[in-house]
Amino acid sequence: AQTVTQSQPEMSVQEAETVTLSCTYDTSESNYYLFWYKQPPSRQMILVIRQEAYKQQNATENRFSVNFQKAAKSFSLKISDSQLGDTAMYFCAFMSLQGAQKLVFGQGTRLTINP
Amino acid sequence: KAGVTQTPRYLIKTRGQQVTLSCSPISGHRSVSWYQQTPGQGLQFLFEYFSETQRNKGNFPGRFSGRQFSNSRSEMNVSTLELGDSALYLCASSPNRGPNYGYTFGSGTRLTVV
C-alpha cells in the first residue's frame, strides 16, 4: 500500500519569504500522480499543483513549484513570495494510475504566514 | 460555474442514530469520491462512485454506505452512529475517472456525534 509522509507538522514564515514544504512517499509503482492541496479555514481542499510521475520536468504554477525526485520518492512544494492568503493546511497526496482511484494523503503541514 | 455543493454544512447527531450526507458535483462531472477527515486519522478514502456504481471502497465498516444517482449527485449514509464517526466529510468530483482529470472538493459536512 502507498503511504505519504509529511515530516513538518507546522511551519511559520514572514510574508514575502520563500518556504519549502517536504513530502516523501512510498510506492512500488512507476506511473502515478502527486498533488499538493491547500485547506484554508473555509475547509475546502484546493488543488495547488499536480505532477505526473512520468514527466521529469518539475511542475510550476505561478508562485508555487515542486521539486520532484522520483528515485528518492520526494515531492516538496516551494512557495515563493509568500502571502498572508497562503496561510492554510497543506496536504501532499498520491494517486495511482492502477487499481483504486483514490487519493492517499499525508498528515498535513500547517503553514502560517506572518505579516 | 457552480462548485461541488455539500449539504448540510454542519450536523449534530446522537449515538445510535443514522445520518445521510449529500454531495452535488460540478455539472458534467460523473465521478464522485468521499473522504473522512479527523484529527487523529487524517484524510481517509471512503468510496468512489462513477455512473451510479461504486467502483472502490475504503477500509470502513459496513455502517458506511453510499449511492450515486443518475444526475451524478451522491449521498453517503452512516448508520448506528458512534462517537468516533465525528469528522469532516469531504466530497470530490471529477469529469471522469483517473487523476489526469483533476478532482474538485466541496467544503464538507462537519458531523458531530454526541
PDB file of N, CA and C in Angstrom, chain A residues 32-33 35 37 39 42-47 50 52 91 95-97 99-107, chain B residues 9-10 35 37 40-43 45 48 56 88 90 97-103 105-110:
ATOM      1  N   TYR A  32       2.181   7.267 -11.664  1.00  0.00           N
ATOM      2  CA  TYR A  32       1.279   7.788 -10.646  1.00  0.00           C
ATOM      3  C   TYR A  32       1.271   9.302 -10.729  1.00  0.00           C
ATOM      4  N   TYR A  33       0.399   9.912  -9.960  1.00  0.00           N
ATOM      5  CA  TYR A  33       0.326  11.363  -9.864  1.00  0.00           C
ATOM      6  C   TYR A  33       0.575  11.773  -8.419  1.00  0.00           C
ATOM      7  N   PHE A  35       0.149  15.294  -5.801  1.00  0.00           N
ATOM      8  CA  PHE A  35      -0.593  16.543  -5.676  1.00  0.00           C
ATOM      9  C   PHE A  35      -0.201  17.268  -4.393  1.00  0.00           C
ATOM     10  N   TYR A  37      -2.425  19.887  -2.046  1.00  0.00           N
ATOM     11  CA  TYR A  37      -3.699  20.551  -1.804  1.00  0.00           C
ATOM     12  C   TYR A  37      -3.536  21.513  -0.642  1.00  0.00           C
ATOM     13  N   GLN A  39      -5.777  23.602   2.312  1.00  0.00           N
ATOM     14  CA  GLN A  39      -7.060  23.645   3.003  1.00  0.00           C
ATOM     15  C   GLN A  39      -7.084  24.827   3.964  1.00  0.00           C
ATOM     16  N   SER A  42     -11.775  27.754   5.523  1.00  0.00           N
ATOM     17  CA  SER A  42     -13.071  27.503   4.879  1.00  0.00           C
ATOM     18  C   SER A  42     -13.320  26.014   4.660  1.00  0.00           C
ATOM     19  N   ARG A  43     -12.305  25.192   4.886  1.00  0.00           N
ATOM     20  CA  ARG A  43     -12.372  23.719   4.844  1.00  0.00           C
ATOM     21  C   ARG A  43     -12.264  23.126   3.438  1.00  0.00           C
ATOM     22  N   GLN A  44     -12.492  23.926   2.408  1.00  0.00           N
ATOM     23  CA  GLN A  44     -12.447  23.352   1.059  1.00  0.00           C
ATOM     24  C   GLN A  44     -11.015  23.025   0.673  1.00  0.00           C
ATOM     25  N   MET A  45     -10.808  21.835   0.166  1.00  0.00           N
ATOM     26  CA  MET A  45      -9.495  21.424  -0.328  1.00  0.00           C
ATOM     27  C   MET A  45      -9.314  22.017  -1.725  1.00  0.00           C
ATOM     28  N   ILE A  46      -8.236  22.770  -1.900  1.00  0.00           N
ATOM     29  CA  ILE A  46      -7.985  23.453  -3.163  1.00  0.00           C
ATOM     30  C   ILE A  46      -6.704  22.899  -3.767  1.00  0.00           C
ATOM     31  N   LEU A  47      -6.767  22.481  -5.011  1.00  0.00           N
ATOM     32  CA  LEU A  47      -5.581  21.950  -5.676  1.00  0.00           C
ATOM     33  C   LEU A  47      -4.591  23.075  -5.940  1.00  0.00           C
ATOM     34  N   ARG A  50       0.014  19.858  -9.440  1.00  0.00           N
ATOM     35  CA  ARG A  50      -0.054  18.434  -9.748  1.00  0.00           C
ATOM     36  C   ARG A  50       1.166  18.037 -10.571  1.00  0.00           C
ATOM     37  N   GLU A  52       2.861  14.682 -12.758  1.00  0.00           N
ATOM     38  CA  GLU A  52       2.752  13.325 -13.293  1.00  0.00           C
ATOM     39  C   GLU A  52       4.116  12.663 -13.191  1.00  0.00           C
ATOM     40  N   PHE A  91      -1.601  19.675   2.205  1.00  0.00           N
ATOM     41  CA  PHE A  91      -1.557  18.226   2.164  1.00  0.00           C
ATOM     42  C   PHE A  91      -0.899  17.754   0.870  1.00  0.00           C
ATOM     43  N   MET A  95      -1.803   9.480  -6.051  1.00  0.00           N
ATOM     44  CA  MET A  95      -2.842   8.662  -6.672  1.00  0.00           C
ATOM     45  C   MET A  95      -2.205   7.762  -7.710  1.00  0.00           C
ATOM     46  N   SER A  96      -2.524   6.500  -7.615  1.00  0.00           N
ATOM     47  CA  SER A  96      -2.011   5.527  -8.567  1.00  0.00           C
ATOM     48  C   SER A  96      -2.811   5.586  -9.862  1.00  0.00           C
ATOM     49  N   LEU A  97      -2.192   5.154 -10.939  1.00  0.00           N
ATOM     50  CA  LEU A  97      -2.909   5.029 -12.205  1.00  0.00           C
ATOM     51  C   LEU A  97      -3.517   3.644 -12.340  1.00  0.00           C
ATOM     52  N   GLY A  99      -5.423   0.254 -10.204  1.00  0.00           N
ATOM     53  CA  GLY A  99      -6.173  -0.082  -9.002  1.00  0.00           C
ATOM     54  C   GLY A  99      -7.147   1.003  -8.602  1.00  0.00           C
ATOM     55  N   ALA A 100      -7.361   1.138  -7.304  1.00  0.00           N
ATOM     56  CA  ALA A 100      -8.355   2.071  -6.776  1.00  0.00           C
ATOM     57  C   ALA A 100      -8.000   3.515  -7.124  1.00  0.00           C
ATOM     58  N   GLN A 101      -8.997   4.228  -7.613  1.00  0.00           N
ATOM     59  CA  GLN A 101      -8.807   5.647  -7.927  1.00  0.00           C
ATOM     60  C   GLN A 101      -9.072   6.442  -6.661  1.00  0.00           C
ATOM     61  N   LYS A 102      -8.084   6.517  -5.814  1.00  0.00           N
ATOM     62  CA  LYS A 102      -8.254   7.227  -4.554  1.00  0.00           C
ATOM     63  C   LYS A 102      -7.000   8.027  -4.240  1.00  0.00           C
ATOM     64  N   LEU A 103      -7.202   9.139  -3.581  1.00  0.00           N
ATOM     65  CA  LEU A 103      -6.092   9.956  -3.120  1.00  0.00           C
ATOM     66  C   LEU A 103      -5.628   9.437  -1.766  1.00  0.00           C
ATOM     67  N   VAL A 104      -4.316   9.266  -1.637  1.00  0.00           N
ATOM     68  CA  VAL A 104      -3.709   8.905  -0.354  1.00  0.00           C
ATOM     69  C   VAL A 104      -3.005  10.152   0.148  1.00  0.00           C
ATOM     70  N   PHE A 105      -3.435  10.646   1.287  1.00  0.00           N
ATOM     71  CA  PHE A 105      -2.939  11.915   1.805  1.00  0.00           C
ATOM     72  C   PHE A 105      -1.892  11.730   2.898  1.00  0.00           C
ATOM     73  N   GLY A 106      -1.008  12.719   2.987  1.00  0.00           N
ATOM     74  CA  GLY A 106      -0.139  12.829   4.141  1.00  0.00           C
ATOM     75  C   GLY A 106      -0.908  13.471   5.295  1.00  0.00           C
ATOM     76  N   GLN A 107      -0.221  13.629   6.432  1.00  0.00           N
ATOM     77  CA  GLN A 107      -0.884  14.161   7.627  1.00  0.00           C
ATOM     78  C   GLN A 107      -1.027  15.678   7.592  1.00  0.00           C
TER      79      GLN A 107
ATOM     80  N   ARG B   9     -23.921  21.751   5.967  1.00  0.00           N
ATOM     81  CA  ARG B   9     -22.552  22.101   6.352  1.00  0.00           C
ATOM     82  C   ARG B   9     -22.214  21.588   7.742  1.00  0.00           C
ATOM     83  N   TYR B  10     -23.193  21.599   8.606  1.00  0.00           N
ATOM     84  CA  TYR B  10     -22.996  21.131   9.981  1.00  0.00           C
ATOM     85  C   TYR B  10     -24.148  20.207  10.368  1.00  0.00           C
ATOM     86  N   TYR B  35     -14.377  11.362   1.324  1.00  0.00           N
ATOM     87  CA  TYR B  35     -13.258  11.224   2.249  1.00  0.00           C
ATOM     88  C   TYR B  35     -13.705  11.647   3.648  1.00  0.00           C
ATOM     89  N   GLN B  37     -12.259  13.137   7.238  1.00  0.00           N
ATOM     90  CA  GLN B  37     -11.101  13.836   7.796  1.00  0.00           C
ATOM     91  C   GLN B  37     -11.272  13.973   9.301  1.00  0.00           C
ATOM     92  N   GLY B  40      -7.121  12.670  14.249  1.00  0.00           N
ATOM     93  CA  GLY B  40      -6.275  11.524  14.556  1.00  0.00           C
ATOM     94  C   GLY B  40      -5.866  10.714  13.348  1.00  0.00           C
ATOM     95  N   GLN B  41      -6.784  10.456  12.455  1.00  0.00           N
ATOM     96  CA  GLN B  41      -6.540   9.583  11.294  1.00  0.00           C
ATOM     97  C   GLN B  41      -6.248  10.352  10.017  1.00  0.00           C
ATOM     98  N   GLY B  42      -6.451  11.656  10.045  1.00  0.00           N
ATOM     99  CA  GLY B  42      -6.213  12.439   8.836  1.00  0.00           C
ATOM    100  C   GLY B  42      -7.308  12.216   7.811  1.00  0.00           C
ATOM    101  N   LEU B  43      -6.922  12.295   6.548  1.00  0.00           N
ATOM    102  CA  LEU B  43      -7.871  12.137   5.439  1.00  0.00           C
ATOM    103  C   LEU B  43      -7.852  10.702   4.959  1.00  0.00           C
ATOM    104  N   PHE B  45      -9.925   7.714   2.510  1.00  0.00           N
ATOM    105  CA  PHE B  45     -10.853   7.456   1.410  1.00  0.00           C
ATOM    106  C   PHE B  45     -12.000   6.572   1.878  1.00  0.00           C
ATOM    107  N   GLU B  48     -15.707   5.623  -3.970  1.00  0.00           N
ATOM    108  CA  GLU B  48     -15.735   6.303  -5.265  1.00  0.00           C
ATOM    109  C   GLU B  48     -16.919   5.772  -6.051  1.00  0.00           C
ATOM    110  N   ASN B  56     -14.934   1.747  -5.924  1.00  0.00           N
ATOM    111  CA  ASN B  56     -13.949   1.415  -4.901  1.00  0.00           C
ATOM    112  C   ASN B  56     -14.502   1.772  -3.536  1.00  0.00           C
ATOM    113  N   LEU B  88     -15.054  15.604   9.601  1.00  0.00           N
ATOM    114  CA  LEU B  88     -15.413  16.395   8.431  1.00  0.00           C
ATOM    115  C   LEU B  88     -15.477  15.428   7.260  1.00  0.00           C
ATOM    116  N   LEU B  90     -15.724  15.027   3.342  1.00  0.00           N
ATOM    117  CA  LEU B  90     -15.466  15.783   2.125  1.00  0.00           C
ATOM    118  C   LEU B  90     -15.840  14.969   0.898  1.00  0.00           C
ATOM    119  N   ARG B  97     -13.015   9.224 -14.488  1.00  0.00           N
ATOM    120  CA  ARG B  97     -12.140   8.513 -13.559  1.00  0.00           C
ATOM    121  C   ARG B  97     -10.686   8.771 -13.931  1.00  0.00           C
ATOM    122  N   GLY B  98      -9.837   8.817 -12.932  1.00  0.00           N
ATOM    123  CA  GLY B  98      -8.410   8.963 -13.199  1.00  0.00           C
ATOM    124  C   GLY B  98      -7.867  10.301 -12.754  1.00  0.00           C
ATOM    125  N   PRO B  99      -6.628  10.325 -12.262  1.00  0.00           N
ATOM    126  CA  PRO B  99      -6.046  11.545 -11.699  1.00  0.00           C
ATOM    127  C   PRO B  99      -5.771  12.624 -12.729  1.00  0.00           C
ATOM    128  N   ASN B 100      -5.671  12.256 -13.993  1.00  0.00           N
ATOM    129  CA  ASN B 100      -5.383  13.257 -15.008  1.00  0.00           C
ATOM    130  C   ASN B 100      -6.542  14.220 -15.236  1.00  0.00           C
ATOM    131  N   TYR B 101      -7.733  13.883 -14.739  1.00  0.00           N
ATOM    132  CA  TYR B 101      -8.891  14.757 -14.931  1.00  0.00           C
ATOM    133  C   TYR B 101      -9.018  15.806 -13.837  1.00  0.00           C
ATOM    134  N   GLY B 102      -8.364  15.597 -12.726  1.00  0.00           N
ATOM    135  CA  GLY B 102      -8.447  16.585 -11.651  1.00  0.00           C
ATOM    136  C   GLY B 102      -9.661  16.378 -10.774  1.00  0.00           C
ATOM    137  N   TYR B 103      -9.497  16.660  -9.500  1.00  0.00           N
ATOM    138  CA  TYR B 103     -10.572  16.499  -8.524  1.00  0.00           C
ATOM    139  C   TYR B 103     -10.866  17.839  -7.866  1.00  0.00           C
ATOM    140  N   PHE B 105     -12.948  19.605  -4.756  1.00  0.00           N
ATOM    141  CA  PHE B 105     -13.578  19.276  -3.484  1.00  0.00           C
ATOM    142  C   PHE B 105     -14.650  20.291  -3.097  1.00  0.00           C
ATOM    143  N   GLY B 106     -15.598  19.811  -2.313  1.00  0.00           N
ATOM    144  CA  GLY B 106     -16.553  20.688  -1.669  1.00  0.00           C
ATOM    145  C   GLY B 106     -16.006  21.163  -0.331  1.00  0.00           C
ATOM    146  N   SER B 107     -16.818  21.931   0.390  1.00  0.00           N
ATOM    147  CA  SER B 107     -16.388  22.470   1.680  1.00  0.00           C
ATOM    148  C   SER B 107     -16.695  21.532   2.843  1.00  0.00           C
ATOM    149  N   GLY B 108     -17.326  20.405   2.549  1.00  0.00           N
ATOM    150  CA  GLY B 108     -17.502  19.378   3.560  1.00  0.00           C
ATOM    151  C   GLY B 108     -18.725  19.545   4.433  1.00  0.00           C
ATOM    152  N   THR B 109     -19.047  18.460   5.103  1.00  0.00           N
ATOM    153  CA  THR B 109     -20.081  18.440   6.139  1.00  0.00           C
ATOM    154  C   THR B 109     -19.402  18.079   7.442  1.00  0.00           C
ATOM    155  N   ARG B 110     -19.548  18.935   8.431  1.00  0.00           N
ATOM    156  CA  ARG B 110     -18.969  18.667   9.750  1.00  0.00           C
ATOM    157  C   ARG B 110     -20.002  17.922  10.567  1.00  0.00           C
TER     158      ARG B 110
END
